Structures are given as structure tokens and as C-alpha cells.
CSV table of N, CA, C and O in Angstrom, one decimal:
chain,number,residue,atom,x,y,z
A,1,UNK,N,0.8,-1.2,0.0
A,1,UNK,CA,0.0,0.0,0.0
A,1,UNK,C,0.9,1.3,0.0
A,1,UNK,O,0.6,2.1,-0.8
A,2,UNK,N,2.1,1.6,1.0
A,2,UNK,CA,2.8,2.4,1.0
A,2,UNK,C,3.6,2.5,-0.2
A,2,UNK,O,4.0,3.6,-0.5
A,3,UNK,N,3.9,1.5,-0.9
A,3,UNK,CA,4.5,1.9,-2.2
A,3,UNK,C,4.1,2.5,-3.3
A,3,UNK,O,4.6,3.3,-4.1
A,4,UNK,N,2.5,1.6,-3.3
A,4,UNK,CA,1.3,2.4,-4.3
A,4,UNK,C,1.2,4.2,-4.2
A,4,UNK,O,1.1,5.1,-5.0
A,5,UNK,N,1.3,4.2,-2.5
A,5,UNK,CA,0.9,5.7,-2.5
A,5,UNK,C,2.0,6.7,-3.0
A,5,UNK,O,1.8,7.8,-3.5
A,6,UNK,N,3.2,6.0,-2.8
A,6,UNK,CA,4.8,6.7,-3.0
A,6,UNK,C,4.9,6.8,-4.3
A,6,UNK,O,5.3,7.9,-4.7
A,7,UNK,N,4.5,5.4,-5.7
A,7,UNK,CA,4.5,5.8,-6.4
A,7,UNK,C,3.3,7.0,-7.3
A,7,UNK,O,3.6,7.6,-8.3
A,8,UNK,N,2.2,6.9,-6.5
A,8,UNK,CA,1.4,7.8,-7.4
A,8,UNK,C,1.7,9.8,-6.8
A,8,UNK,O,1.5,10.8,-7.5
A,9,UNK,N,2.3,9.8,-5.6
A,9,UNK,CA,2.9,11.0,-5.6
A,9,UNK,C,4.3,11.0,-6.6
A,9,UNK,O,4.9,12.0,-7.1
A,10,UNK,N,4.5,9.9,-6.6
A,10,UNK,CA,6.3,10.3,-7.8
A,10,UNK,C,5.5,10.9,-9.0
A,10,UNK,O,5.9,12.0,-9.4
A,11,UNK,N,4.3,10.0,-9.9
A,11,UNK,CA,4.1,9.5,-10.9
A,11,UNK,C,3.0,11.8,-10.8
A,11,UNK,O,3.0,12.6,-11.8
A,12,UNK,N,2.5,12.0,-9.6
A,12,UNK,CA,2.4,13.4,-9.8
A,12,UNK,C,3.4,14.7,-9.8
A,12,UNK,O,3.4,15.8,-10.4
A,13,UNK,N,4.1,14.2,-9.1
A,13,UNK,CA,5.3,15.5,-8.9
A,13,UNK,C,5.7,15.4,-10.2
A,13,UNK,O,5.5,16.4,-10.9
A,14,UNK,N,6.2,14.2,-10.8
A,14,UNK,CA,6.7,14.3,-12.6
A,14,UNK,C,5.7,14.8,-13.4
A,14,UNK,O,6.1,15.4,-14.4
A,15,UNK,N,4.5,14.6,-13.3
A,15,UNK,CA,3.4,15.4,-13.9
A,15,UNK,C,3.1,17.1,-13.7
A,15,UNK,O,2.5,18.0,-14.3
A,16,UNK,N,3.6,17.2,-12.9
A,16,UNK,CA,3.1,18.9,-12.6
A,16,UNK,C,4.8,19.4,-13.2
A,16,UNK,O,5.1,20.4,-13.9
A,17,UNK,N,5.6,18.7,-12.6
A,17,UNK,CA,6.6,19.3,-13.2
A,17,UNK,C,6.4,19.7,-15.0
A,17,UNK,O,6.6,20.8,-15.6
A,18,UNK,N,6.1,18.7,-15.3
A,18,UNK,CA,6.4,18.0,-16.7
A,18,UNK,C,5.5,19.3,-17.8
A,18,UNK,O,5.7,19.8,-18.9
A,19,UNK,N,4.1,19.3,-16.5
A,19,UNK,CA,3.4,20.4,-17.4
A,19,UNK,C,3.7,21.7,-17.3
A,19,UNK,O,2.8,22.5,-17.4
A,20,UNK,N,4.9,22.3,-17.0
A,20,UNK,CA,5.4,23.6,-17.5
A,20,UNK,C,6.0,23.8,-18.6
A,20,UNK,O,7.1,23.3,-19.0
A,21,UNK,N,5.1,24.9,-19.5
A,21,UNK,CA,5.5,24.9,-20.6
A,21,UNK,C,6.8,24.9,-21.1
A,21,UNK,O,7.0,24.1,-22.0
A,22,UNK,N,7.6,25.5,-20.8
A,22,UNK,CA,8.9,25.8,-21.1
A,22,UNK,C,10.4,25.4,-20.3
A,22,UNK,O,11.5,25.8,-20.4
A,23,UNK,N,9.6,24.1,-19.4
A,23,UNK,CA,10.7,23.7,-18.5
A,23,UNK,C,10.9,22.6,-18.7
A,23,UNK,O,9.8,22.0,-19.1
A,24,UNK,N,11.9,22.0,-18.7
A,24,UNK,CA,12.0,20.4,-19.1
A,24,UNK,C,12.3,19.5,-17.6
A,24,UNK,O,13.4,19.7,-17.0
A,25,UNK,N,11.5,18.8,-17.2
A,25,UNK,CA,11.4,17.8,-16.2
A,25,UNK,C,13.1,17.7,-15.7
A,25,UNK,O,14.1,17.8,-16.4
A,26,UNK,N,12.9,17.5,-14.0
A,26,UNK,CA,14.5,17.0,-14.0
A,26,UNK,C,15.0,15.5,-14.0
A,26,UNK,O,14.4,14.4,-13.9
A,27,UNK,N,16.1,15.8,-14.2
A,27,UNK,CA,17.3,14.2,-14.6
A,27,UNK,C,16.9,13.2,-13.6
A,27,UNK,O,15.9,13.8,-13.0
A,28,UNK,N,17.0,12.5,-13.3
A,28,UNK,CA,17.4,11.2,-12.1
A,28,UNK,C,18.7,11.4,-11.4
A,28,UNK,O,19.6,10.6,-11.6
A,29,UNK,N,18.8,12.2,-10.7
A,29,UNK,CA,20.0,11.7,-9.6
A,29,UNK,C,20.7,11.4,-9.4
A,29,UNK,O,21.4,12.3,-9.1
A,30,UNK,N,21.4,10.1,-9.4
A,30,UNK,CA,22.2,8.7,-9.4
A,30,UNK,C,23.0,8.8,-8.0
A,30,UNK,O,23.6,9.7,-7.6
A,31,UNK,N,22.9,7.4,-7.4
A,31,UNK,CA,24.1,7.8,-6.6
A,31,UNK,C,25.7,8.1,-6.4
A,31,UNK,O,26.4,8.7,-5.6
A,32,UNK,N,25.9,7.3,-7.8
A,32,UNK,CA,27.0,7.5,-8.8
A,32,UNK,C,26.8,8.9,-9.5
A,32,UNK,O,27.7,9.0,-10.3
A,33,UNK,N,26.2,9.8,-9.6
A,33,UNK,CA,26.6,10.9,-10.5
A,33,UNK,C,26.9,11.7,-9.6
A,33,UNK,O,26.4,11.6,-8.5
A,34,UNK,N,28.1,12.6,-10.1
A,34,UNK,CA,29.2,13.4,-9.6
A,34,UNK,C,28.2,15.4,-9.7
A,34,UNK,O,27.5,15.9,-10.6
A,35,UNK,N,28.4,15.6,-9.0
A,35,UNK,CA,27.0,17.0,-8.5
A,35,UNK,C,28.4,17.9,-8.6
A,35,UNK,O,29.2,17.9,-7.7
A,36,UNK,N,28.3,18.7,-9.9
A,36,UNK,CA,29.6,20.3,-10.0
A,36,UNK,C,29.8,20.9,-8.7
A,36,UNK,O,28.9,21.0,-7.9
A,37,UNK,N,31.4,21.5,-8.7
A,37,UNK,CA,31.1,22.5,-8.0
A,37,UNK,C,30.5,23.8,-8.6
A,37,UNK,O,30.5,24.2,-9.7
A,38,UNK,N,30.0,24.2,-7.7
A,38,UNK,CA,29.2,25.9,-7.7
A,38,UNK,C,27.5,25.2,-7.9
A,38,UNK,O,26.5,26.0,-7.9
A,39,UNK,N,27.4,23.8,-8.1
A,39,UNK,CA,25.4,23.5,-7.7
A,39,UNK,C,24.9,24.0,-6.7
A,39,UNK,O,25.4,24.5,-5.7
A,40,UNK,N,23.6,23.8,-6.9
A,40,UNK,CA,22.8,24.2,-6.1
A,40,UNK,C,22.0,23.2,-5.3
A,40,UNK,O,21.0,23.1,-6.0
A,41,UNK,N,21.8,22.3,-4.3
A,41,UNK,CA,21.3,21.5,-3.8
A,41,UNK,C,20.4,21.6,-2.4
A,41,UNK,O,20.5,21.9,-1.3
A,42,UNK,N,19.5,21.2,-3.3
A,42,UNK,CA,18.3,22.1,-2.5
A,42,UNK,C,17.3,20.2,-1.2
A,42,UNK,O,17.3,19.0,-1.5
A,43,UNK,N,16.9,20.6,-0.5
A,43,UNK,CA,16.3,19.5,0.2
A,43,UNK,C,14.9,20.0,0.4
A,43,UNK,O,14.5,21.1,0.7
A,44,UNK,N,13.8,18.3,0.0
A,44,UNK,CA,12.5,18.8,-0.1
A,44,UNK,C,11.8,17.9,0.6
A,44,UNK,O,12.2,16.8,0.3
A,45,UNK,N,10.6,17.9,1.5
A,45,UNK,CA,10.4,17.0,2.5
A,45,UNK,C,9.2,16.9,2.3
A,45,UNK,O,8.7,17.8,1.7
A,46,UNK,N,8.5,15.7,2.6
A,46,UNK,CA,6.7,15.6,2.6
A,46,UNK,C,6.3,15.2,3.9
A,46,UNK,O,6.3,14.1,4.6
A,47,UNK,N,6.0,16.5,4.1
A,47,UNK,CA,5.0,16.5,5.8
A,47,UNK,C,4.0,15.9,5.7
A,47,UNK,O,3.2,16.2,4.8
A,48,UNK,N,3.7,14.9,6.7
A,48,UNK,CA,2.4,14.2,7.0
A,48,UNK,C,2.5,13.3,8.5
A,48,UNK,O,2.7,12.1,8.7
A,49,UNK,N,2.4,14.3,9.0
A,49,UNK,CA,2.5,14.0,10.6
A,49,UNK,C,1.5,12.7,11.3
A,49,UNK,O,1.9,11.9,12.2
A,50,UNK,N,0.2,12.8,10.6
A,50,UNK,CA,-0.6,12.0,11.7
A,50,UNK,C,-0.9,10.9,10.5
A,50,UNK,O,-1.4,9.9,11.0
A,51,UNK,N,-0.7,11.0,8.8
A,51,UNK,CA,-2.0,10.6,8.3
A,51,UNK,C,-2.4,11.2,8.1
A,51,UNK,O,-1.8,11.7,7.1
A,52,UNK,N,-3.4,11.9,8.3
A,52,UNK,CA,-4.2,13.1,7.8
A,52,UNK,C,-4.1,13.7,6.9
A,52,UNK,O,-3.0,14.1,6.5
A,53,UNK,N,-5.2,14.1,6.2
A,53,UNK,CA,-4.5,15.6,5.4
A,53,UNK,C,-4.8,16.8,6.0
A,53,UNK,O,-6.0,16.9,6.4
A,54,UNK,N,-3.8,17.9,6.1
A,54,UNK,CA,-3.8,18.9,7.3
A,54,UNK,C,-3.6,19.6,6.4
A,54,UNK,O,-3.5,19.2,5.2
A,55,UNK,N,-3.7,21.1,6.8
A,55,UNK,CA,-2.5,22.6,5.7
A,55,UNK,C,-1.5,22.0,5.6
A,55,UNK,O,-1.1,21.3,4.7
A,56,UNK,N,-1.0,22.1,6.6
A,56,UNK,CA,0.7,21.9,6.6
A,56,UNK,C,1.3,20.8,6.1
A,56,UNK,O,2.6,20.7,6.1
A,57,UNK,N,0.6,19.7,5.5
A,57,UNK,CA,1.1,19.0,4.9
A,57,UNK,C,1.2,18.7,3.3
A,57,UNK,O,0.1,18.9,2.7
A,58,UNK,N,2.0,18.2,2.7
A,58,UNK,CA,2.3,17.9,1.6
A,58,UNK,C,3.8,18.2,0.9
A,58,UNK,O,4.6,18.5,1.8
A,59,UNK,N,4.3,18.3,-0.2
A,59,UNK,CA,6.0,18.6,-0.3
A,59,UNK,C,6.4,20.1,-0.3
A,59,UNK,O,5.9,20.8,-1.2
A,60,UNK,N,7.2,20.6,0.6
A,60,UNK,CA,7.6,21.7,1.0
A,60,UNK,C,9.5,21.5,0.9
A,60,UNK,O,10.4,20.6,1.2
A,61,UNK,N,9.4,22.8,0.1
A,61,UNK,CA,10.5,23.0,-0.2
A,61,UNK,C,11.4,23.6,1.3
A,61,UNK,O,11.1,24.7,1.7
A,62,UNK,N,12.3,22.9,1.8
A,62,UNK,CA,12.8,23.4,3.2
A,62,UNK,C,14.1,23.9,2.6
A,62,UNK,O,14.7,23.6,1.6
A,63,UNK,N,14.2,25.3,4.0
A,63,UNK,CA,15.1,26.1,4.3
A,63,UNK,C,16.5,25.3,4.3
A,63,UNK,O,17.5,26.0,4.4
A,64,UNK,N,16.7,24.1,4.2
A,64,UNK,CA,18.2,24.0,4.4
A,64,UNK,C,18.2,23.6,3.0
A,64,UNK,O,17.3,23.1,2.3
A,65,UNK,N,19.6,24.1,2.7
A,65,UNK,CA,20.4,24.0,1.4
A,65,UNK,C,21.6,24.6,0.9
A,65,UNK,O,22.0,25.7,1.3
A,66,UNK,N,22.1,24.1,0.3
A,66,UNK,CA,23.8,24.5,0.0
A,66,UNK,C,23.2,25.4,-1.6
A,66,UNK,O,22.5,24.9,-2.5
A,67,UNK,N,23.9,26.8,-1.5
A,67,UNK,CA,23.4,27.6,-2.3
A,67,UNK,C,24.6,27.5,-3.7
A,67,UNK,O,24.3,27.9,-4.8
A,68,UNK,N,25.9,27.0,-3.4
A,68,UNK,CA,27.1,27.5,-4.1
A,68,UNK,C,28.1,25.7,-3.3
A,68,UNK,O,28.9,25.8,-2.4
A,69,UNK,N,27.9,24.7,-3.9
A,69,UNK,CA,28.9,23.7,-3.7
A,69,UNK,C,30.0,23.9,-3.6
A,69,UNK,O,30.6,24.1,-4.7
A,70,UNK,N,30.7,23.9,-2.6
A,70,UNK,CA,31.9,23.8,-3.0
A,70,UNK,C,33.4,23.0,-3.1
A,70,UNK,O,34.6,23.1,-3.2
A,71,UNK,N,32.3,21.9,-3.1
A,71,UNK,CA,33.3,20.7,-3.8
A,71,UNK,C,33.0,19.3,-4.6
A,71,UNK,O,32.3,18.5,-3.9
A,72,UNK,N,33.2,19.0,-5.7
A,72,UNK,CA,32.3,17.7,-5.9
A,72,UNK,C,31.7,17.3,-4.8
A,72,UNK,O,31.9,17.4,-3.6
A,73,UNK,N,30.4,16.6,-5.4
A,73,UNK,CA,29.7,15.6,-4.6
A,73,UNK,C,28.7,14.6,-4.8
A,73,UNK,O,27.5,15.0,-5.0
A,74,UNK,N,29.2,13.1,-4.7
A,74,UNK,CA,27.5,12.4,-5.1
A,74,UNK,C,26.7,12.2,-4.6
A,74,UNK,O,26.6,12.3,-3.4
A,75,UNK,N,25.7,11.9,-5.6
A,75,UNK,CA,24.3,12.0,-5.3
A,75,UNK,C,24.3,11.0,-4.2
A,75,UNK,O,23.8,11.5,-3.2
A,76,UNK,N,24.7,9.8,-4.0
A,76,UNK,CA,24.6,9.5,-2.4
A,76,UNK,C,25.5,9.9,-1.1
A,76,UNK,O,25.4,9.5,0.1
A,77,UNK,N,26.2,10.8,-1.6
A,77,UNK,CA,26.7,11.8,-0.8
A,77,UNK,C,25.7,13.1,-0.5
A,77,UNK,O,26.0,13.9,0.4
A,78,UNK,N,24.7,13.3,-1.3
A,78,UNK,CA,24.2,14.7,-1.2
A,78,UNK,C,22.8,14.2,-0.2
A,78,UNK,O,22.3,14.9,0.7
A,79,UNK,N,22.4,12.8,-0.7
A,79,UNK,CA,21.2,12.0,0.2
A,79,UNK,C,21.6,11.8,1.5
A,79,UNK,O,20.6,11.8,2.2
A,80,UNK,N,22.8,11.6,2.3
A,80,UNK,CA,23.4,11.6,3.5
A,80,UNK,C,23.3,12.8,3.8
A,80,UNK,O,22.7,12.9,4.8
A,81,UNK,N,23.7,13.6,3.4
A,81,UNK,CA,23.8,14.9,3.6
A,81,UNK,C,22.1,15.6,4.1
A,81,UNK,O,21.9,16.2,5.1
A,82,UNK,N,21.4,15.4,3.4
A,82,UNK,CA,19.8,15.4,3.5
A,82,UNK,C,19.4,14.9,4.6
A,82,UNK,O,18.8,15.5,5.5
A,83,UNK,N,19.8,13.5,4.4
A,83,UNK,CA,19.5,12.8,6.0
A,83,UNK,C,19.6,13.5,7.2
A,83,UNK,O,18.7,13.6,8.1
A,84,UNK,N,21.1,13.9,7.2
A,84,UNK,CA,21.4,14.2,8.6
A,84,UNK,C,21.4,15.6,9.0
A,84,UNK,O,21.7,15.8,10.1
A,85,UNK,N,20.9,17.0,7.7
A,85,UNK,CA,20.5,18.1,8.3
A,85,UNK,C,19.5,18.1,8.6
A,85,UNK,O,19.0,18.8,9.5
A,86,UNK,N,18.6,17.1,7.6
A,86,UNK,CA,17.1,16.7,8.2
A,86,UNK,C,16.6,16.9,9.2
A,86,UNK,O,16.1,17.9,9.6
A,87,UNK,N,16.9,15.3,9.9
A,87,UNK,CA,17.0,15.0,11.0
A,87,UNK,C,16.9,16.3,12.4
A,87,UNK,O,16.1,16.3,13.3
A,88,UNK,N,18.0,17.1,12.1
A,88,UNK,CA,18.9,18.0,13.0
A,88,UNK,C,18.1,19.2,12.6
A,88,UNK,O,17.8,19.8,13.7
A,89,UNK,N,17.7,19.7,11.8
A,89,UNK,CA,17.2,21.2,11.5
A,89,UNK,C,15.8,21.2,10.5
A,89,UNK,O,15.5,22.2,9.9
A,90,UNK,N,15.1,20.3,10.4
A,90,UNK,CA,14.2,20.1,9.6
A,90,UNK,C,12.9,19.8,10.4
A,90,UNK,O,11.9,19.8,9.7
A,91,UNK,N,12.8,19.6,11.9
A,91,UNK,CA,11.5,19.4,12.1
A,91,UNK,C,11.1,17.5,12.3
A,91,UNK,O,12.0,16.6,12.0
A,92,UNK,N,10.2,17.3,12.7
A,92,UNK,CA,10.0,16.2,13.6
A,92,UNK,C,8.9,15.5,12.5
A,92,UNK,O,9.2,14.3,12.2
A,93,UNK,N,8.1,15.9,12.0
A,93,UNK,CA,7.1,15.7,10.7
A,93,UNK,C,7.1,15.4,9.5
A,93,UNK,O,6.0,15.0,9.0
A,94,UNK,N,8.5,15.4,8.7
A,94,UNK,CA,8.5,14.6,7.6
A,94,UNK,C,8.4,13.1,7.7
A,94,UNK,O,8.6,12.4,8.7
A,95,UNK,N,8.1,12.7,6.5
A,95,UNK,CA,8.1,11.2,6.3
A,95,UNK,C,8.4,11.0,4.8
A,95,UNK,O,8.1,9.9,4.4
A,96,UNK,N,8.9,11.6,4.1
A,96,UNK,CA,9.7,11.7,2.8
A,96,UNK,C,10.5,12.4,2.5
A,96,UNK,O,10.4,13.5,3.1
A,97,UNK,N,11.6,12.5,1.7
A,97,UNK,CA,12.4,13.4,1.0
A,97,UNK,C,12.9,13.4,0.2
A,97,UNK,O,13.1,12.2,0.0
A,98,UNK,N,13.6,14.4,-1.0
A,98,UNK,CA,14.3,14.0,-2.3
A,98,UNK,C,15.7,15.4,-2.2
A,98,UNK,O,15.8,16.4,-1.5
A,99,UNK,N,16.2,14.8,-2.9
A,99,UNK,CA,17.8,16.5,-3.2
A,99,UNK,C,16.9,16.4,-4.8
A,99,UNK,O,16.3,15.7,-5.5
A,100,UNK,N,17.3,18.2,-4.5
A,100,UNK,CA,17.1,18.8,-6.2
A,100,UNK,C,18.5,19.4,-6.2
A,100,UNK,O,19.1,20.1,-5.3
A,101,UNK,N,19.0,18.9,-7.5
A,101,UNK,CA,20.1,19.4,-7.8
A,101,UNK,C,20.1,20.3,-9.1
A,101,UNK,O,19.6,20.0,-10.2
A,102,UNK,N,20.8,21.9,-8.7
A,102,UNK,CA,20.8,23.1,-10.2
A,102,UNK,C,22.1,22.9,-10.5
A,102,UNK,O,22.9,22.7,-9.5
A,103,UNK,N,22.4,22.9,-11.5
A,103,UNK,CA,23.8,23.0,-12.0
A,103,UNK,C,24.0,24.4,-12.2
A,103,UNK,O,23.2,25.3,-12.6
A,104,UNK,N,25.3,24.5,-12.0
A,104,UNK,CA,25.4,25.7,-12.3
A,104,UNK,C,26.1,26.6,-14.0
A,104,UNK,O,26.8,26.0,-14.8
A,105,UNK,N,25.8,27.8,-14.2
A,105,UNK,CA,25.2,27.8,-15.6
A,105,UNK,C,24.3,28.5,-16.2
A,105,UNK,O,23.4,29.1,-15.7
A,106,UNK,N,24.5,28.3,-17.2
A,106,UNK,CA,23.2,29.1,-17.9
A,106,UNK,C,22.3,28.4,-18.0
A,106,UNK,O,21.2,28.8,-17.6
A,107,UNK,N,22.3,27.1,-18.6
A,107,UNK,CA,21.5,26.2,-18.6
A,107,UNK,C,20.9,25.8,-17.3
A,107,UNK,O,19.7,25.6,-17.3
A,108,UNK,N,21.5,25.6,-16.2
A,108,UNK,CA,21.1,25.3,-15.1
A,108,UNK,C,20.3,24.2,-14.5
A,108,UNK,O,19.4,24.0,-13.6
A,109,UNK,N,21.1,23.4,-15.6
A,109,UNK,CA,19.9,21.6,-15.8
A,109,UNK,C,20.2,21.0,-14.0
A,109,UNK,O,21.2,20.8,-13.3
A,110,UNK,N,18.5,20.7,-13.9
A,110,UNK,CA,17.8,20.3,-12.7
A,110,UNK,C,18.2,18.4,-12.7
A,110,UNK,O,18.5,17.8,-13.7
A,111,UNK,N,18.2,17.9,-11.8
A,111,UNK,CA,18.5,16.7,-11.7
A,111,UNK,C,17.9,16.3,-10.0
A,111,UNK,O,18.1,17.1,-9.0
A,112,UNK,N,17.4,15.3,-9.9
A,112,UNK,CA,16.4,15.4,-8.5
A,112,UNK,C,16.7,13.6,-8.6
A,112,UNK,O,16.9,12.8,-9.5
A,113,UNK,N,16.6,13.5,-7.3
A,113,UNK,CA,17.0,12.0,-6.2
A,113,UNK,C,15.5,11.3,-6.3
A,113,UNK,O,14.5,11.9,-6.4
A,114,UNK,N,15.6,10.3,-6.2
A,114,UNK,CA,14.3,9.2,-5.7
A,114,UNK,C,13.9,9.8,-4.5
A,114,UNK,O,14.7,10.6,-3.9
A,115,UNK,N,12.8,9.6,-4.2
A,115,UNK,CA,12.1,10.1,-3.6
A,115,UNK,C,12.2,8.5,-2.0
A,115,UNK,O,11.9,7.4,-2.1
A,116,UNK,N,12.9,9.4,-0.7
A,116,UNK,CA,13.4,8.5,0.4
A,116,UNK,C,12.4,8.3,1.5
A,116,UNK,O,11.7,9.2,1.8
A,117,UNK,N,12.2,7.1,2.1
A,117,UNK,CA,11.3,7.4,3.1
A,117,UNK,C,11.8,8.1,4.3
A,117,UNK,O,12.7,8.9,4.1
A,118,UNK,N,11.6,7.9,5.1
A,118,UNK,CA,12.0,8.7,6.4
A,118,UNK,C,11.0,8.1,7.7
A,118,UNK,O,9.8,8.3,7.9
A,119,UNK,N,11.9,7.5,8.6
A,119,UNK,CA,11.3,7.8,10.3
A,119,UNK,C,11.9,7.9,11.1
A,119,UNK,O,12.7,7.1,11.7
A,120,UNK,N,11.4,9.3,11.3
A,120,UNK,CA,12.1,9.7,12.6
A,120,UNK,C,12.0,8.6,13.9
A,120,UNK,O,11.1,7.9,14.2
A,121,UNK,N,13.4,8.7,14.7
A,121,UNK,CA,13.9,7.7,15.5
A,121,UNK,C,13.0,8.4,16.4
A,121,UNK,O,12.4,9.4,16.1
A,122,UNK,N,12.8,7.4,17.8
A,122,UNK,CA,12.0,7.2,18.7
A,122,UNK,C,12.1,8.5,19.6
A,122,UNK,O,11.1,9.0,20.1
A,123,UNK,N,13.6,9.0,19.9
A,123,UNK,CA,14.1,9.7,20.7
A,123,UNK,C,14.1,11.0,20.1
A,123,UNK,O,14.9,11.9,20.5
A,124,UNK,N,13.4,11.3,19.1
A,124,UNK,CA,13.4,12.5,18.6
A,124,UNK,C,12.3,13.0,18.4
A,124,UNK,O,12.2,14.2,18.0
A,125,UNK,N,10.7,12.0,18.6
A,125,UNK,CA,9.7,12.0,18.5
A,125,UNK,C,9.0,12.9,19.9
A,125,UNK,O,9.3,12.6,21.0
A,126,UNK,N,8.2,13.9,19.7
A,126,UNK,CA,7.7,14.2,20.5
A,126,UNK,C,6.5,13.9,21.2
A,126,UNK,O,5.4,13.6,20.6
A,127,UNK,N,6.8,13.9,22.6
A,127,UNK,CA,5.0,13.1,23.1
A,127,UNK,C,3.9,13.4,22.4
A,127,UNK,O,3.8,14.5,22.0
A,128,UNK,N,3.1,12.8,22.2
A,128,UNK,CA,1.6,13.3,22.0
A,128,UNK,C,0.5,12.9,23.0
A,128,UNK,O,-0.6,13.3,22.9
């Protein structure tokens, strides 16, 4: 069931992407592909705290991100990296996430990670 739902949000995020007239969908990620320096890597989380559908939930582009790379990095290097500011500065309520990566450029070709599950550890959970 949880995969069904994961892929029909993948299968919409590539659709809304996809329907901008003048933008072309981004790459796949890889954990093998090597991310320029001077990219742009951005972290994107899907809030869904209870279940529910709330305001506050669905994919939100979060405040942490590296604006200007400054040294090679792979894509399973930039997903660790996601993980653990996550975790640390992101809030207690995700349960997905992806890296968007800009190159840098004129072109500025987009390239974006599989989409990760996430659960927060026990000890970081707040009572309810």
C-alpha cells in the first residue's frame, strides 16, 4: 500500500513538473553521479504527521540548502547529507524526501534524487 501511494505521488510530482510549458522535467539523480562544483542542492520533505490531510502537509521546499557547492559531490553523498540536516534542523514531521540538484550555468539543468522514506527515531519523536 505504502508503495502504491509513494509511487502515485512520484508519478504526480513528474506530472506537474512535466506540465510547465517551457521547463523540461529533471534528470534522475544517481548515486553515482558526480554534482559540479558551484550547484545548487536544494532539500524537499513531505509532511504528513498524523495521516491526515492537514494545511501543513504535503511537499515543502525546506530552508536547508547549500546555495554555491563547494566541492564535488554524489548523489549518495548529497542524500546523507539530507538525512542528517534533516533530522537536525528540519523538524520532527517529515516522512519523505528528495535532493534537487541546479547546476550551475546558464542552462542550469535540474536533476532530482528518488524520492526517500524517512522515520524519525524514537528519541526525537515528541509526546503526544
Amino acid at each position: 500500500m505504502m508503495a502504491r501511494t509513494l509511487s502515485l505521488l512520484l508519478f504526480l510530482l513528474l506530472a506537474v513538473v512535466s506540465c510547465q510549458s517551457d521547463k523540461e522535467p529533471p534528470g534522475l539523480l544517481m548515486d553515482h553521479d558526480v554534482i559540479p562544483v558551484g550547484s545548487t542542492v536544494e532539500f524537499w520533505i513531505y509532511a504528513d504527521s498524523d495521516g491526515e490531510k492537514d494545511d501543513g502537509d504535503g511537499w515543502q521546499k525546506s530552508n536547508i540548502h547549500i546555495r554555491n557547492l563547494p566541492r564535488p559531490m554524489t548523489g549518495a553523498e548529497a542524500r546523507r547529507w539530507a538525512e542528517g540536516v534533516g533530522q537536525r534542523d528540519a523538524g520532527l514531521e517529515w516522512t519523505h524526501y528528495y535532493v534537487l540538484v541546479t547546476h550551475p550555468g546558464p542552462d542550469g539543468r535540474k536533476y532530482r534524487s528518488a524520492i526517500t522514506s524517512h522515520t524519525p527515531s524514537a528519541r526525537l519523536q515528541s509526546p503526544r
